[in-house]
Amino acid sequence: MPETQEALETFRIETRAWLEANCPAEMREPVRDETDACWGGRNFVFKSPAQKQWLDIMAGRGWTVPDWPKQYGGGGLTPEQTKILRQEMATLHCRAPLSSFGIWMLGPALLKFGTEEQKVHYLNQIARGEIRWCQGYSEPGSGSDLVSLATFGEDKGDHWVVNGQKIWTSYADKADWIFCLVRTDKTDKYRGISFLLFDMTTPGVSTKPILLISGSSPFCETFFDNVVVPKDQIVGELNRGWDVAKYLLGHEREMISGGGLGTDMMSIGAQFKDVAADEPVLRAEMANFDVEVMAFRAMSEKFVDEMKAGKNHPAEPNMMKYIGTELNKKRFELIMAAGGSDALEWDSEASGGGVKARSWLRTKGNSIEGGTSEIMLGVVAKRILELPGA
Amino acid sequence: MPLYHTDDQTMLRDTARSFIADAAPVKHLRQLRDTHDRTGFSRDLWKQFAEMGFTGILVPETQGGLGLGHVEASIVLEEIGRNLTPSPFLTTAVTAVEALKTSATLGAEWLPKIASGNAIVALAIEESAKHRPDRIALTAERSGNGFKLTGTKNFVINGHVADMLIVAARTAGAVGEPDGITLFAVPKDAAGLSANPVLLADSSLASHVRLDGVQVDADAVLGDVDGGWGPLTKLLDAGRVGAAAEMLGVGGAALDATVDYLKTRKQFGRLIGEFQALQHRAAHLYGEMQVARATVLKAAQLLDAEYPRAEIAVAVAKAKTGRACALAVQEGVQMHGGIGMTDEYDIGLYMKRDRALEEFFGDARFHADRVARLNGY
Ligand SMILES: Cc1cc2nc3c(=O)[nH]c(=O)nc-3n(C[C@H](O)[C@H](O)[C@H](O)COP(=O)(O)OP(=O)(O)OC[C@H]3O[C@@H](n4cnc5c(N)ncnc54)[C@H](O)[C@@H]3O)c2cc1C
Ligand SMILES: Cc1cc2nc3c(=O)[nH]c(=O)nc-3n(C[C@H](O)[C@H](O)[C@H](O)COP(=O)(O)OP(=O)(O)OC[C@H]3O[C@@H](n4cnc5c(N)ncnc54)[C@H](O)[C@@H]3O)c2cc1C
């Protein structure tokens, strides 16, 4: 139900006051890189007491997932209130209390496809940051052509036995649980895949890190050797996991496209004023980039508003993903150009251990993970523009 | 305010879409062009616009208008763009209305005439070939109880047929300074004023205007003497969002025509829309247009809300829409192959109109520069 303007204004004022009183100063600094964020989970080591305090107090209000229903650990806020909370957090530079594949990807899929028991059980733990999830989609032979996946789950009555290999599994070595696509019927390419959840400590699960060009290794190869998965850990119907996977990918793409906005809202030109003043061509590129970012911000706002009202085309997240990730790559190209040799430093104290260079390299994955830019363009061409061909 | 049209706005769009497509499709532009019409638009059509209420969208209800906002004006402008309809809507019903709201007496006289379709108003602002609103050199010297205006203006759209011109003049300060500019409402028949229309690439007419000691009264001033920068920026920002909205129509129609062509033209035994090289470019273009669409709506909403920092959203809208629509018309011609180069086919007309709108009120580079300045570098 839409609230009155006054009620929303009151909510805004109260929210701002609460955030000011409760968000620790350390949690109002921009997140430097992925390792600086709060990921939660059984084995997570908090970077500071403030990080834990911020997670606990936000989770206590249901504000790690403000728009989820209260019985699942959410804040029960309306879309308008959620928008206001996000705006106020941005204004005060409050960090997200929790970075989580559970929130961004699995949660929405469980809300749509999960049983009531699954929702109560998993969503509450996700909201409080108690279990950290990883995503087991890609396989060595199945990337863009995901439905060709071969990891197989054999039906053993009350459980499955899963065998196979996944690859590019981000944070598999740190995750507590995995949401995983498994073939349960070999005769139908699309309708033979199921969506399973299981604990990464289950016997037969092993991981091996893959080093990235950024020098970090959040990636793993993940192996399944006779892994036993109970039947109640399937999400959605048997052999219809593709529907769940696609729905989840929509949310994943939306999340990744958010990178186009940057974690830090400040314009690059404003951050590098002196460089901009000395280098007119670079200044012009920065100015054009500011236009692109602010335009994309308007598009993101429109996208979210329309989504809440059920107005957008189901393939639109693909477009957002494409634009947002290409923009984020551009952002870091400019940051590297503006930083010059300083930005190249890899392990000095001044560079914070090469935060800029490493982040720059990490962004190159944005247009690959969650579906490549080429795949996104193909989906838009076919599903929105309805161009002919397979 | 959510970033999509309300039900009322959607209704207005549907009305405007079918009315303009019926009354003034691209054929209408061709006819004016091919008969060497020297007015530049159809006065009959303008009357119909008034009957539909379009001319009074931004005029307060007390003065015979609809009292609506820039979002609604943008909706009409987008349809004008989609059909390449020659119309004084942007200069008269948007920018002039914005300027006239600053003066009670001039507003009372002119706003009802605009709403009823009985007045055309033009803007005499530019002096150089590029948009440089602070470089006003045309002088207004105090004389009698008023001012005497001397100088020349460029790119005055509808200048030769307007009933009144809004003239930006310098009453103090040096060229390049925002302070010292004053806006005047100058009747078209004032002695010493002449307008020489020239045909532009998009078949529209714009005038070189000369003012040879044109005498006006003190009450011809819009806003404050020497303080014209504020109202000038306001009217320009209204015009920038309006031009961006019109471009959205131009670029949107070019995109639609191109996607349709990809679905019908066969080469190498296949529909050319099957070639991935073209699919990806069309999808990219679609995304750019969607982003542009969001910027225009955002800027119009902020203008309507009188948000103090709307100007940066306006600059983003004009810059982003300029780039996206340029891409749309250029890709449009390219993907049409040889036929896209023919006069008979409409896509080229869209490219020409886009080029003109791009120059109107500052191009994408001007506005990117403005964004940089507003962001402090
Ligand atoms: C940083 C990062 C994190 C990731 N995290 C995870 C994760 O947590 N879990 C997980 O399961 N996976 C993850 N992935 C894997 C990711 O989903 C795949 O890398 C991606 O889907 C692409 O598959 P691929 O690497 O096999 O490339 P390929 O499919 O082999 O593609 C190679 C190139 O060919 C292009 N191409 C392929 N098919 C077409 C086509 N039909 N038309 C045009 N071009 C085409 C692609 O765009 C690409 O440029 C991650 C990847 C990255 C980079
Ligand atoms: C100014 C001008 C002068 C000309 N002069 C001459 C002349 O003197 N003599 C003469 O014989 N011809 C002439 N032509 C014709 C010219 O050679 C053709 O226009 C050209 O070969 C393209 O063919 P088309 O127009 O049929 O476009 P189409 O073949 O219909 O192409 C339409 C679009 O689809 C694209 N396309 C088509 N096939 C593919 C594919 N397989 N993969 C990806 N994209 C594809 C094209 O690149 C184009 O963008 C002239 C054309 C122009 C514009």
Short mmCIF file of C-alpha atoms in Angstrom, two decimals, chain A residues 83 267 269-270 273 276 283 286-288 290-292 294-296 298-299 301-302 305-306 309 311 316 319 322-323 374 377-378 380-382 384-389, chain B residues 1-5 259 262-263 271 273-274 279-280 282-284 286-288 290-291 293-295 297-298 312 316 319-320 323 367-369 371-373 375-377:
data_model
loop_
_atom_site.label_atom_id
_atom_site.label_comp_id
_atom_site.label_asym_id
_atom_site.label_seq_id
_atom_site.Cartn_x
_atom_site.Cartn_y
_atom_site.Cartn_z
CA LYS A 83 14.43 3.24 -1.63
CA SER A 267 33.19 11.63 -9.74
CA GLY A 269 37.35 14.06 -12.18
CA ALA A 270 36.57 15.47 -8.75
CA LYS A 273 41.20 17.55 -9.99
CA ALA A 276 42.12 16.90 -14.88
CA ARG A 283 39.46 15.71 -18.42
CA MET A 286 36.27 12.02 -17.34
CA ALA A 287 33.51 14.46 -18.15
CA ASN A 288 31.99 12.06 -20.65
CA ASP A 290 30.47 11.38 -15.48
CA VAL A 291 27.65 11.80 -17.97
CA GLU A 292 27.57 8.05 -18.55
CA MET A 294 24.87 9.71 -13.94
CA ALA A 295 22.79 8.56 -16.88
CA PHE A 296 23.18 4.95 -15.82
CA ALA A 298 18.95 7.37 -13.67
CA MET A 299 18.46 4.17 -15.68
CA GLU A 301 16.52 4.04 -10.63
CA LYS A 302 14.02 3.69 -13.45
CA ASP A 305 11.02 1.55 -9.93
CA GLU A 306 9.59 -0.27 -12.92
CA ALA A 309 5.66 -1.99 -10.37
CA LYS A 311 6.57 -2.95 -15.64
CA GLU A 316 15.96 -6.09 -19.24
CA MET A 319 20.75 -4.99 -20.79
CA TYR A 322 25.86 -5.27 -20.11
CA ILE A 323 25.83 -1.50 -19.66
CA GLU A 374 28.21 -10.93 -25.88
CA LEU A 377 23.63 -8.56 -26.25
CA GLY A 378 22.40 -11.75 -27.86
CA VAL A 380 18.52 -8.44 -25.78
CA ALA A 381 18.58 -8.82 -29.57
CA LYS A 382 16.44 -11.91 -29.50
CA ILE A 384 13.54 -7.69 -26.55
CA LEU A 385 14.13 -6.66 -30.16
CA GLU A 386 12.87 -10.03 -31.39
CA LEU A 387 15.45 -10.27 -34.12
CA PRO A 388 15.34 -13.53 -36.05
CA GLY A 389 17.63 -16.54 -35.74
CA MET B 1 8.22 10.04 -7.47
CA PRO B 2 8.82 6.78 -9.34
CA LEU B 3 10.74 7.08 -12.59
CA TYR B 4 8.00 6.11 -14.97
CA HIS B 5 4.92 7.81 -16.37
CA VAL B 259 15.01 -3.03 -36.22
CA LEU B 262 16.66 -5.98 -40.00
CA LYS B 263 13.60 -8.20 -39.85
CA LEU B 271 17.33 -11.96 -42.99
CA GLY B 273 18.76 -9.46 -38.57
CA GLU B 274 20.10 -12.99 -38.19
CA GLN B 279 22.24 -8.04 -33.66
CA HIS B 280 24.82 -6.94 -31.14
CA ALA B 282 21.20 -3.16 -32.47
CA ALA B 283 21.08 -4.43 -28.88
CA HIS B 284 23.77 -1.99 -27.81
CA TYR B 286 18.66 -0.22 -27.74
CA GLY B 287 20.42 -0.07 -24.36
CA GLU B 288 21.81 3.38 -25.05
CA GLN B 290 16.87 3.19 -22.80
CA VAL B 291 19.48 4.98 -20.71
CA ARG B 293 15.11 7.82 -21.92
CA ALA B 294 15.72 7.55 -18.19
CA THR B 295 17.85 10.72 -18.16
CA LEU B 297 12.44 11.67 -17.53
CA LYS B 298 14.69 12.21 -14.52
CA ILE B 312 23.25 18.73 -13.54
CA VAL B 316 23.35 14.78 -18.29
CA ALA B 319 24.61 15.08 -23.32
CA LYS B 320 23.54 11.46 -23.03
CA ARG B 323 25.16 10.74 -27.98
CA HIS B 367 26.99 19.59 -21.56
CA ALA B 368 29.68 17.09 -20.59
CA ASP B 369 31.88 20.09 -19.86
CA VAL B 371 28.80 18.33 -15.81
CA ALA B 372 32.55 18.43 -15.13
CA ARG B 373 32.33 22.01 -13.88
CA ASN B 375 31.27 18.31 -10.29
CA GLY B 376 34.06 20.70 -9.41
CA TYR B 377 36.80 20.10 -11.96
#
